[in-house]
PDB file of C-alpha atoms in Angstrom:
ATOM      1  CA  UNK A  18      -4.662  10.163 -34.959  1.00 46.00           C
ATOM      2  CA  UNK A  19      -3.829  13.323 -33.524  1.00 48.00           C
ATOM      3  CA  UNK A  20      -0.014  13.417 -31.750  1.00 47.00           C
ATOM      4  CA  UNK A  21       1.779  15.418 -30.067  1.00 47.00           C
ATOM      5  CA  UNK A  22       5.683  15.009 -29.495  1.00 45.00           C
ATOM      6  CA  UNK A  23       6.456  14.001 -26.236  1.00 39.00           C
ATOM      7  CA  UNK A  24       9.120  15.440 -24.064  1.00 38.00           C
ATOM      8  CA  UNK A  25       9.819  12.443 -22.344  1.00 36.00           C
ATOM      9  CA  UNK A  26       9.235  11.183 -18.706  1.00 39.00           C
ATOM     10  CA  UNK A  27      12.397  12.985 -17.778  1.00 39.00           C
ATOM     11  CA  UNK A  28      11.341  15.894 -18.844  1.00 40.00           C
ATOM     12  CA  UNK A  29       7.785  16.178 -17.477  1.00 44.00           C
ATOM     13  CA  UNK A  30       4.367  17.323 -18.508  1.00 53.00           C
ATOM     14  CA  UNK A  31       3.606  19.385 -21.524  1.00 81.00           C
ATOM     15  CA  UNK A  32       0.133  20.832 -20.946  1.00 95.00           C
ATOM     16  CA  UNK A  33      -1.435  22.000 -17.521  1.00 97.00           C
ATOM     17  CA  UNK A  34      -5.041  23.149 -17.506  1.00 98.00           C
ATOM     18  CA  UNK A  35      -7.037  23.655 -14.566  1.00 98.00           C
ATOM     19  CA  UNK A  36     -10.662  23.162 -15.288  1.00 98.00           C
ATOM     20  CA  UNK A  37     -12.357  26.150 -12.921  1.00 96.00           C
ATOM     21  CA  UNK A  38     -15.457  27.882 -12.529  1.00 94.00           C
ATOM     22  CA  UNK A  39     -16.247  29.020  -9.089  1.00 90.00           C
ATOM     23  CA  UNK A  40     -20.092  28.053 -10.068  1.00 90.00           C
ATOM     24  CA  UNK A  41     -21.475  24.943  -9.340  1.00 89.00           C
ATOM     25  CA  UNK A  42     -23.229  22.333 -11.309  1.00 90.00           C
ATOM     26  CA  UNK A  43     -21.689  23.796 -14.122  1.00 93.00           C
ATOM     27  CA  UNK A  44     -20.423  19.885 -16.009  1.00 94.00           C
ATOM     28  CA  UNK A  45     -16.694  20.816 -14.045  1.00 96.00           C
ATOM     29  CA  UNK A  46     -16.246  17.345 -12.708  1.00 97.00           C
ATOM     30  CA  UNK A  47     -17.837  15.905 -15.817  1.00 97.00           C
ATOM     31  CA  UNK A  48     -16.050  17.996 -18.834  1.00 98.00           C
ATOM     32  CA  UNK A  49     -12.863  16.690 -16.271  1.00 98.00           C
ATOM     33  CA  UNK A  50     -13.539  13.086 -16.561  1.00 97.00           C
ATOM     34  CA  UNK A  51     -14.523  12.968 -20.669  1.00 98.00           C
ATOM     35  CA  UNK A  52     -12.500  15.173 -21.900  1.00 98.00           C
ATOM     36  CA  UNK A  53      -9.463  13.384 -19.735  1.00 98.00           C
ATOM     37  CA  UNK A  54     -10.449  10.230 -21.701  1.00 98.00           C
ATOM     38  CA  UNK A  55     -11.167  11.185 -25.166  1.00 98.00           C
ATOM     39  CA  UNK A  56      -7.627  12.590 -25.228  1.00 98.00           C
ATOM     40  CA  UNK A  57      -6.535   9.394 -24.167  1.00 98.00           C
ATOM     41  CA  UNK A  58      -8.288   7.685 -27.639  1.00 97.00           C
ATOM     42  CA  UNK A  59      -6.114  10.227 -29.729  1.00 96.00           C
ATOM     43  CA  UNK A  60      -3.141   8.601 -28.009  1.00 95.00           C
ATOM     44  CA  UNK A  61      -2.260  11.680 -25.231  1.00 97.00           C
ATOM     45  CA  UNK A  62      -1.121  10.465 -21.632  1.00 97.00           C
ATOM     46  CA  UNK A  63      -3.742  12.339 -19.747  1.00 98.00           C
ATOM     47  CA  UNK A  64      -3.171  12.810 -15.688  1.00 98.00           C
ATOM     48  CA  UNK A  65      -6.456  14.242 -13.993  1.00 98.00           C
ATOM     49  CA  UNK A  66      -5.596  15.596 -10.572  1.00 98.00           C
ATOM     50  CA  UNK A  67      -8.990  15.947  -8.563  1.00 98.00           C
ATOM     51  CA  UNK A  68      -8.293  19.191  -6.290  1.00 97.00           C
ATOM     52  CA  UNK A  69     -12.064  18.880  -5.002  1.00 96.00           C
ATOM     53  CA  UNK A  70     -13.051  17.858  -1.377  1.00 95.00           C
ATOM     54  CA  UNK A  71     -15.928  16.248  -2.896  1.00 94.00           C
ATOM     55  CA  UNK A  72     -14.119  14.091  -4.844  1.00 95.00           C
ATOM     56  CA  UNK A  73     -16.836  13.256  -7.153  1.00 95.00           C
ATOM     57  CA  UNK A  74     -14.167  12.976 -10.046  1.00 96.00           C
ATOM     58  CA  UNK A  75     -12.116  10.044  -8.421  1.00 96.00           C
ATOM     59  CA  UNK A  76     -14.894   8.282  -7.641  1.00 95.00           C
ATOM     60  CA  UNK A  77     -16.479   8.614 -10.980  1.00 95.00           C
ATOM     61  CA  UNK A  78     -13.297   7.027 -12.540  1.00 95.00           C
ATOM     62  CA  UNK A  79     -13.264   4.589 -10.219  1.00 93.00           C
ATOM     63  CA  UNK A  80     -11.384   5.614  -7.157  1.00 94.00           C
ATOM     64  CA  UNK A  81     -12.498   4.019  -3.595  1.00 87.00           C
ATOM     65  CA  UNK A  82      -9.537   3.521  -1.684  1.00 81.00           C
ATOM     66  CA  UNK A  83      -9.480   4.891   1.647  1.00 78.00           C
ATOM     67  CA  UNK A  84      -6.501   4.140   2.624  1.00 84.00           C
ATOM     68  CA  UNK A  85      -3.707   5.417   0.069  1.00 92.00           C
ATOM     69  CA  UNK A  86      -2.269   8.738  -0.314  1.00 96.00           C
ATOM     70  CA  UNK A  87      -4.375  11.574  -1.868  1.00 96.00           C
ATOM     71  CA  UNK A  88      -3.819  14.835  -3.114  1.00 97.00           C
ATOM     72  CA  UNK A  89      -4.228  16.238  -0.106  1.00 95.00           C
ATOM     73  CA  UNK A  90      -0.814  14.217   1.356  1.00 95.00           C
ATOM     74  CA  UNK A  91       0.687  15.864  -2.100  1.00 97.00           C
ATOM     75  CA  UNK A  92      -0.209  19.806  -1.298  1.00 95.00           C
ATOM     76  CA  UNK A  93       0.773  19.119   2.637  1.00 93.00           C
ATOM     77  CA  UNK A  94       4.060  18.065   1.099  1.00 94.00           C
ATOM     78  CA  UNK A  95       4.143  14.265   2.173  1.00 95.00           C
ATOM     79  CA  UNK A  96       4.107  12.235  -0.401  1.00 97.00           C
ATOM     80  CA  UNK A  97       5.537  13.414  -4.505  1.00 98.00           C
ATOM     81  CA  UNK A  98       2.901  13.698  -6.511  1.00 98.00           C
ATOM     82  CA  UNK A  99       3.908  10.773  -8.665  1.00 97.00           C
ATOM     83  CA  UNK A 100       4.162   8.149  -5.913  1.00 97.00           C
ATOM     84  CA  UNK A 101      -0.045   8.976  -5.340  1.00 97.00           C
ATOM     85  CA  UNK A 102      -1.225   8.736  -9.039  1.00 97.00           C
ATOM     86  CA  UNK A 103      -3.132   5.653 -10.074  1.00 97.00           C
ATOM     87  CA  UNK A 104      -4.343   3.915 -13.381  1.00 95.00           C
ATOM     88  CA  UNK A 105      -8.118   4.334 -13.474  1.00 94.00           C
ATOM     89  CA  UNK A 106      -9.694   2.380 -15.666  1.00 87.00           C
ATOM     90  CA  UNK A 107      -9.666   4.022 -19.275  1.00 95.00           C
ATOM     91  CA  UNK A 108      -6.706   3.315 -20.744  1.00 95.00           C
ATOM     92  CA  UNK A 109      -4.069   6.398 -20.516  1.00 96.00           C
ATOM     93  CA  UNK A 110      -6.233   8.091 -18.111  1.00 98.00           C
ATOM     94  CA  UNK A 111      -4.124   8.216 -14.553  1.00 98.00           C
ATOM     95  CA  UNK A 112      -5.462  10.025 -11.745  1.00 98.00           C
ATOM     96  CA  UNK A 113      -4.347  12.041  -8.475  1.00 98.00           C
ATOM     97  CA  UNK A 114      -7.564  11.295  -6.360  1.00 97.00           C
ATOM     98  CA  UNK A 115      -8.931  13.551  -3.553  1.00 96.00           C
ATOM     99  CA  UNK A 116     -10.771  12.881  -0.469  1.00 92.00           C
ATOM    100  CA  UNK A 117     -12.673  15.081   2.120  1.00 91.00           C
ATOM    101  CA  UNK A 118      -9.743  16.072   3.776  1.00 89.00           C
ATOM    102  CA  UNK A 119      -8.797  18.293   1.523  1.00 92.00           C
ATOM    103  CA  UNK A 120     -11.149  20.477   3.382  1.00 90.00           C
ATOM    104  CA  UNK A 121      -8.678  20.388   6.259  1.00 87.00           C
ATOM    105  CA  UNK A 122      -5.646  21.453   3.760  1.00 85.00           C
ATOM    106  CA  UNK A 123      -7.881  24.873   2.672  1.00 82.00           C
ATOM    107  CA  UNK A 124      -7.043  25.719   6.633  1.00 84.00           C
ATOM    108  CA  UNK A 125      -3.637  24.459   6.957  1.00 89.00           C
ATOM    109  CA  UNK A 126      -2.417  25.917   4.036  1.00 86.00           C
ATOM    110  CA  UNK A 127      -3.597  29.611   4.908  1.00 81.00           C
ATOM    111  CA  UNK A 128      -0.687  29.554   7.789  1.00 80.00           C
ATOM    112  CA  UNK A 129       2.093  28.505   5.207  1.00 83.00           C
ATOM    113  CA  UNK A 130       3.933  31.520   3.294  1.00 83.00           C
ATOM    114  CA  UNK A 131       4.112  29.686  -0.325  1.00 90.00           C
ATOM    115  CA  UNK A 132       0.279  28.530   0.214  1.00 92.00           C
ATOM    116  CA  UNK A 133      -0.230  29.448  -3.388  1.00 95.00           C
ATOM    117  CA  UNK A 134       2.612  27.640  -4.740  1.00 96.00           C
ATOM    118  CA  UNK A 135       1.918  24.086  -3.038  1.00 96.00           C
ATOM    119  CA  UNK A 136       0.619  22.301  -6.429  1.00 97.00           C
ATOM    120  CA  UNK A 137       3.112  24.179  -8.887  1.00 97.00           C
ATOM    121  CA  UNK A 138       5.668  23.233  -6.852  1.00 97.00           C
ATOM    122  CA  UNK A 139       4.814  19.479  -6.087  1.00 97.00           C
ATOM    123  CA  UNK A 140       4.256  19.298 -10.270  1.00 97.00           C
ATOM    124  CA  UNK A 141       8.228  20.929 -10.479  1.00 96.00           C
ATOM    125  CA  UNK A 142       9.447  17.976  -7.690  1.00 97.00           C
ATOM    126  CA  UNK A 143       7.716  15.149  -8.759  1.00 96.00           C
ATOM    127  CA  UNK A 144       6.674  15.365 -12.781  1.00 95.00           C
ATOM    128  CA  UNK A 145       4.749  13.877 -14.358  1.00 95.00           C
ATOM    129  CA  UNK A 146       5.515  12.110 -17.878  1.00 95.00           C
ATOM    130  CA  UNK A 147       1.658  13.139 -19.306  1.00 97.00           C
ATOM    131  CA  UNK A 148       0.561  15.382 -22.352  1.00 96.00           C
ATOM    132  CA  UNK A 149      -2.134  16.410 -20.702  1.00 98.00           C
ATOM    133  CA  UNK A 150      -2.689  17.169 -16.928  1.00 98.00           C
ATOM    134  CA  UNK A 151      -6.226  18.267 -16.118  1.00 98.00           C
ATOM    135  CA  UNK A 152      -6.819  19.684 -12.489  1.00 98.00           C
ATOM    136  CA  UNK A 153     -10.569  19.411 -11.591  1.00 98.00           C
ATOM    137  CA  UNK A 154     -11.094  22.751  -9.257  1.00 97.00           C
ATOM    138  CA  UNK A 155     -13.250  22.938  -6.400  1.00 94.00           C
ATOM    139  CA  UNK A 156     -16.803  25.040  -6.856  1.00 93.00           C
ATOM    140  CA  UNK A 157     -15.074  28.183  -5.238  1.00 91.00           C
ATOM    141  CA  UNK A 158     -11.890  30.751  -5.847  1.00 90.00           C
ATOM    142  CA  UNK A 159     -10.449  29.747  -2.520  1.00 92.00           C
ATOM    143  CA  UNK A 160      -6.674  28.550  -1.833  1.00 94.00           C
ATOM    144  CA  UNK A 161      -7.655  24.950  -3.715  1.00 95.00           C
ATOM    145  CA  UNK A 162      -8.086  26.341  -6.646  1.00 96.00           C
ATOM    146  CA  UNK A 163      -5.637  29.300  -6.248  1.00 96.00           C
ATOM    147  CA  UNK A 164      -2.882  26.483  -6.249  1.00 97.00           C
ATOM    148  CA  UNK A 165      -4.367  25.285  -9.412  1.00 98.00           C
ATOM    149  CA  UNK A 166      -3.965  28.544 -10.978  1.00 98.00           C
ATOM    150  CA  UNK A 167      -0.199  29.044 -10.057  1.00 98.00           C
ATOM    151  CA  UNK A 168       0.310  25.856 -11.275  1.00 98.00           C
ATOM    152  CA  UNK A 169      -1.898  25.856 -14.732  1.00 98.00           C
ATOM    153  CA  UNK A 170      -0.264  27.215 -18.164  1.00 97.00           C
ATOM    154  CA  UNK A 171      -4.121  27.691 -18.709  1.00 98.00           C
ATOM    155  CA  UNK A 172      -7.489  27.626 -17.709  1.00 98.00           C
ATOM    156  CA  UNK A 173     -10.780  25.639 -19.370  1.00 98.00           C
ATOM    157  CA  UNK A 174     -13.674  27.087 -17.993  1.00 97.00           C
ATOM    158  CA  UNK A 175     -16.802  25.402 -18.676  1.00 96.00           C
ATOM    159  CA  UNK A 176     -20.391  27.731 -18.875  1.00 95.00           C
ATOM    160  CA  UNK A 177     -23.545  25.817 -18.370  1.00 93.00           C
ATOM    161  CA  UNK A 178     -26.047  26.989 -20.968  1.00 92.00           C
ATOM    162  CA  UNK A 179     -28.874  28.427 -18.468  1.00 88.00           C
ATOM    163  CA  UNK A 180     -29.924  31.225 -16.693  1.00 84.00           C
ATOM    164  CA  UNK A 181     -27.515  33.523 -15.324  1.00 85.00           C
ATOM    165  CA  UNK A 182     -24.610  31.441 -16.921  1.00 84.00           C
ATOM    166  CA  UNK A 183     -22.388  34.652 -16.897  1.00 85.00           C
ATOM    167  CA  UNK A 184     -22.532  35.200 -13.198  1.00 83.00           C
ATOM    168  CA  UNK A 185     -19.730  35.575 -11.599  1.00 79.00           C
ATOM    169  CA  UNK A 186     -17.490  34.965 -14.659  1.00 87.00           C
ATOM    170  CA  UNK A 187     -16.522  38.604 -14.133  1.00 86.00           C
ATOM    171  CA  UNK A 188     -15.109  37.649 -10.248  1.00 89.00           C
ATOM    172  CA  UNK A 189     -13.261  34.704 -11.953  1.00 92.00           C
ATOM    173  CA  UNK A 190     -11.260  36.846 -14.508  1.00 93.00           C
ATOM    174  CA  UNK A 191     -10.477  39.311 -11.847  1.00 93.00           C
ATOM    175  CA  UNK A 192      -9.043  35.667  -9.883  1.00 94.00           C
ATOM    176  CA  UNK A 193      -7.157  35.222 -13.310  1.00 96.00           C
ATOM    177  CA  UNK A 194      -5.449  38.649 -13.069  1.00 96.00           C
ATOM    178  CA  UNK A 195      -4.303  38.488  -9.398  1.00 96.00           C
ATOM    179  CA  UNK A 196      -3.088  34.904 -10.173  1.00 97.00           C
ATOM    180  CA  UNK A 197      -0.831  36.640 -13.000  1.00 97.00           C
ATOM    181  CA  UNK A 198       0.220  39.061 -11.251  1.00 97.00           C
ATOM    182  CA  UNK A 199       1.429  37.560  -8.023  1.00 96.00           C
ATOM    183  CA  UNK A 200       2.414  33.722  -9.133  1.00 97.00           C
ATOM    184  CA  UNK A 201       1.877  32.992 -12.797  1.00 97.00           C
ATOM    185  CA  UNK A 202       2.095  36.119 -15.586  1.00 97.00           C
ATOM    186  CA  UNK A 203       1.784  33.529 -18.229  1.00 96.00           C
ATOM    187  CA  UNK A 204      -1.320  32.053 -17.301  1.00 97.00           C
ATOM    188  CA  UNK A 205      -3.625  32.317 -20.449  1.00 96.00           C
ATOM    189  CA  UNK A 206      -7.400  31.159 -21.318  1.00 97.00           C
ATOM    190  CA  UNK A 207      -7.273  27.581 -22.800  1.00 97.00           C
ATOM    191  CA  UNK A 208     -11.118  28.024 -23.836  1.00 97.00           C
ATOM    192  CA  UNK A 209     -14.111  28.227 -23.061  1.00 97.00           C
ATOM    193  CA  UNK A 210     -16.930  25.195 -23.420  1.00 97.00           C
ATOM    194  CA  UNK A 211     -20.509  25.259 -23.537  1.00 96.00           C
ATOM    195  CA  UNK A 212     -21.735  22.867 -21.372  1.00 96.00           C
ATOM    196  CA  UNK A 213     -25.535  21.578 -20.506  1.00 94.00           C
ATOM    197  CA  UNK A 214     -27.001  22.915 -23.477  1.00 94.00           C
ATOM    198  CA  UNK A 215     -30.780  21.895 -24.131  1.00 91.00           C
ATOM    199  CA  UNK A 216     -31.820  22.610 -28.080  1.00 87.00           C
ATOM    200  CA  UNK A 217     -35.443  22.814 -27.721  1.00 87.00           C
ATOM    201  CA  UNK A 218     -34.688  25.748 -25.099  1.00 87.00           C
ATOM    202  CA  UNK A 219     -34.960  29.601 -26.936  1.00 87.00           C
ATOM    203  CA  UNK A 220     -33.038  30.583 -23.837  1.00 89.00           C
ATOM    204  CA  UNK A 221     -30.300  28.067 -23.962  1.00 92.00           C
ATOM    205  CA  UNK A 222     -29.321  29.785 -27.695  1.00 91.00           C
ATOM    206  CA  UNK A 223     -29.564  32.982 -26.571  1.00 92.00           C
ATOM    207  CA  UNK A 224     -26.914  32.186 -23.645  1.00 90.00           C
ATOM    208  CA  UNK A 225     -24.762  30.175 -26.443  1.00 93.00           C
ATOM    209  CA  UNK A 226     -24.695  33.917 -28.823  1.00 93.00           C
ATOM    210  CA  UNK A 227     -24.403  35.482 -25.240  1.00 91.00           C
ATOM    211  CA  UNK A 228     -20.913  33.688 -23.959  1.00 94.00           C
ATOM    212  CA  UNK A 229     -19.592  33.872 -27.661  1.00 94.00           C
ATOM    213  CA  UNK A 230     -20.273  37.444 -27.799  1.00 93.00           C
ATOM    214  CA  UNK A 231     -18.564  38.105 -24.150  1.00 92.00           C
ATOM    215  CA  UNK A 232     -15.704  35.459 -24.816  1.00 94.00           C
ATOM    216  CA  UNK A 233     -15.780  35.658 -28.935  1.00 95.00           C
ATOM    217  CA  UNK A 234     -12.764  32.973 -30.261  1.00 94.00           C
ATOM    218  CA  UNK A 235     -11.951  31.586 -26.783  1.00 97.00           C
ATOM    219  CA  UNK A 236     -15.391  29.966 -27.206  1.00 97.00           C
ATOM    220  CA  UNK A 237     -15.120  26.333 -28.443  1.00 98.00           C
ATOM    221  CA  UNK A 238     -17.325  25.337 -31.500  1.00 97.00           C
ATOM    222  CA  UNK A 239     -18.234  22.200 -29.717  1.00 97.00           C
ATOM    223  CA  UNK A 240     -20.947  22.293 -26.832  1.00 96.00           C
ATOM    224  CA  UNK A 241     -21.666  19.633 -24.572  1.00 97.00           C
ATOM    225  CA  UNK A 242     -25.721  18.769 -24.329  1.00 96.00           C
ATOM    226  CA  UNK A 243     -27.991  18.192 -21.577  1.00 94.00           C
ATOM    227  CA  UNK A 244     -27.397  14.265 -21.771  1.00 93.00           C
ATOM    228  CA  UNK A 245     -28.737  11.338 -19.398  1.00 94.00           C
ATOM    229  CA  UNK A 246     -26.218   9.123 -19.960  1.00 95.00           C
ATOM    230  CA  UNK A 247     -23.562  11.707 -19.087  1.00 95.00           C
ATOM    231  CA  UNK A 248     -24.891  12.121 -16.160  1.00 93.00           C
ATOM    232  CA  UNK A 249     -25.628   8.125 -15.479  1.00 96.00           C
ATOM    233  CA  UNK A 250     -21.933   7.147 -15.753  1.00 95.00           C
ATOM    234  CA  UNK A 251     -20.089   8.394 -12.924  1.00 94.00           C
ATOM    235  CA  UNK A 252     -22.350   6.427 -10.726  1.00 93.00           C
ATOM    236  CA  UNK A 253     -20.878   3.318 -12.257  1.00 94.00           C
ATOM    237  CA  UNK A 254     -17.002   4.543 -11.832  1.00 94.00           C
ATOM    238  CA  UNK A 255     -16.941   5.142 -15.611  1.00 95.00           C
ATOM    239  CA  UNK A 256     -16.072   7.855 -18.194  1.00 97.00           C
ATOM    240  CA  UNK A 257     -18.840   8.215 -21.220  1.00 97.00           C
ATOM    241  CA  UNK A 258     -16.505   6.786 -23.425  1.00 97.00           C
ATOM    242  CA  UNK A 259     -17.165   3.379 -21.431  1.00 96.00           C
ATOM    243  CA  UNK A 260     -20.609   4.101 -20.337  1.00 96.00           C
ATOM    244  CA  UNK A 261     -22.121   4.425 -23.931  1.00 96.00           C
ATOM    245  CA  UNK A 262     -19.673   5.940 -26.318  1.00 96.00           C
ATOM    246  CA  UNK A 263     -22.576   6.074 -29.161  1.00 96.00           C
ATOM    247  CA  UNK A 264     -24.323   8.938 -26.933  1.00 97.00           C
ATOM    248  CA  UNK A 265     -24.426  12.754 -27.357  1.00 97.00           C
ATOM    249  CA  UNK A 266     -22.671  12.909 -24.752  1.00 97.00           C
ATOM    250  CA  UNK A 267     -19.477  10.852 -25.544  1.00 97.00           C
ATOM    251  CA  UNK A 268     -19.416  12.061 -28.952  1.00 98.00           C
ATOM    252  CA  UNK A 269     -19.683  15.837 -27.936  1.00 98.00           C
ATOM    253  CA  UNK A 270     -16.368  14.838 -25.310  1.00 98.00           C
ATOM    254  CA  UNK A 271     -14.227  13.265 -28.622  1.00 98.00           C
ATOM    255  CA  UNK A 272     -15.329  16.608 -30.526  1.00 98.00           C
ATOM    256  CA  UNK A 273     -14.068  18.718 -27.722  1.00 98.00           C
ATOM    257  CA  UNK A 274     -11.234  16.571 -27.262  1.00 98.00           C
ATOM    258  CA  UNK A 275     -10.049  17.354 -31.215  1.00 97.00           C
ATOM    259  CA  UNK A 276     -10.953  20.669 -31.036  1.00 97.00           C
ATOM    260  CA  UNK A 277      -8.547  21.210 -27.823  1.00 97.00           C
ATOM    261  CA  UNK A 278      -5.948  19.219 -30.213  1.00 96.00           C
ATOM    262  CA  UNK A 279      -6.270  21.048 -33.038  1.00 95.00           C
ATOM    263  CA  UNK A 280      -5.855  24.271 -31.453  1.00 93.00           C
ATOM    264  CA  UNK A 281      -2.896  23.490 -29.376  1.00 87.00           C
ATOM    265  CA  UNK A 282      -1.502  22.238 -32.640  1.00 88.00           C
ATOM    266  CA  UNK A 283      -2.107  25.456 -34.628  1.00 88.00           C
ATOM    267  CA  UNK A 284      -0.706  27.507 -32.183  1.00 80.00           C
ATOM    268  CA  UNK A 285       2.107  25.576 -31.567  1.00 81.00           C
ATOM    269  CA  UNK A 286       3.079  25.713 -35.242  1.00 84.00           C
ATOM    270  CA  UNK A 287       3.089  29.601 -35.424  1.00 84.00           C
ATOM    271  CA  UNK A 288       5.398  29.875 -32.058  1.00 80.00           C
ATOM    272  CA  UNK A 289       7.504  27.890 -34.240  1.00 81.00           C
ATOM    273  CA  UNK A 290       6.829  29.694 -36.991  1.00 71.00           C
TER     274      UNK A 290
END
């Protein structure tokens, strides 16, 4: 098993990656949910914080309370961050759920000075005692996932293997820069993954040598397939790894999820080296 020292609830989170690409339909939400959990098998405290009106990742761990806070309460500065997370069901997995009114706080937040700074500084307030927090971004490069951004020591963007599956990347690199430049100079590239990829498709290979070439070692060896079951299990409330952890699908998730270890792990050693 894979571990990682701990810095203690005291002393807050370790890792904060926000999981953006302003594409949709890209496996966001999904590479969220599974990768969230198969860090959780290799013993990591993972906190997913679901920054997306939709708020398709809370529901698929789960998550159908109307009634308690949200992370829209968190960003509007009414509740700390810690006093709205909740188990889901995977064990280590916690979550920050969302709800449609986090359309509302896109708006609100434009008339506040430190708009940016809403998440980054709700994480600083209210920490929380996790390896791993994963921020599922909205489809877009607005102020939701701005506030990611500030608040991210990196960024996981996922790249569907199909047509076109370098759109716009260059539009969210130039986000990246401004992000560095005006709230967060260290914010660096976690990886990239590979996501939807069909085999038997001559074009889904040629976008694979396509994204390594633009992206070369930020690329992740792993790549997520096209996968039925991966797409089956949110509709139940459940993560892959409960859904049918013998599928493609779950397997790819606990490759990606040691991957993202053993990287983090090598370069860890050589800052201390």
């Amino acid at each position: 098993m894979f571990h990682v020292k701990h810095q203690g609830e005291d002393q807050g989170f370790q890792r904060v990656v926000a999981v953006a690409n302003q594409k949709g339909g890209v496996g966001k939400t999904t590479t969220v949910m599974n990768l969230g959990a198969a860090l959780a098998t290799f013993e990591q405290k993972v906190l997913v914080i679901d920054l997306d009106p939709q708020s398709n990742c809370s529901s698929g761990l789960g998550w159908s309370r109307q009634d308690a806070p949200t992370s829209y309460h968190v960003l509007e500065g009414l509740v700390p961050l810690m006093d709205a997370v909740v188990p889901s069901s995977f064990p280590g997995l916690d979550l920050l759920p969302a709800s449609p009114d986090l359309v509302g706080a896109e708006v609100e937040l434009l008339a506040q000075e430190d708009r940016a700074l809403c998440l980054a500084q709700a994480l600083k307030a209210s920490p929380p005692p996790h390896h791993w927090v994963l921020i599922d971004c909205p489809p877009s490069l607005g102020i939701l996932t701005v506030n990611a951004l500030a608040a991210a020591q990196s960024v996981l963007i996922p790249i569907q293997c199909e047509y076109f599956a370098l759109e716009g990347v260059s539009e969210l690199m130039r986000t990246l820069e401004r992000v560095r430049a005006a709230w967060n100079p260290n914010l660096a590239i976690e990886g990239v993954v590979l996501t939807l990829y069909d085999e038997r498709l001559s074009l889904a290979n040629q976008v694979v040598e396509e994204v390594r070439r633009f992206f070369a070692d930020d690329v992740f060896s792993t790549v997520v397939p096209r996968n039925v079951r991966l797409a089956e299990a949110p509709s139940f409330g459940r993560t892959i790894l409960e859904y049918d952890i013998k599928s493609r699908g779950a397997q790819a998730y606990l490759s990606l999820a040691r991957e993202l270890l053993e990287r983090r792990l090598a370069h860890e050693t050589r800052r201390a080296g």
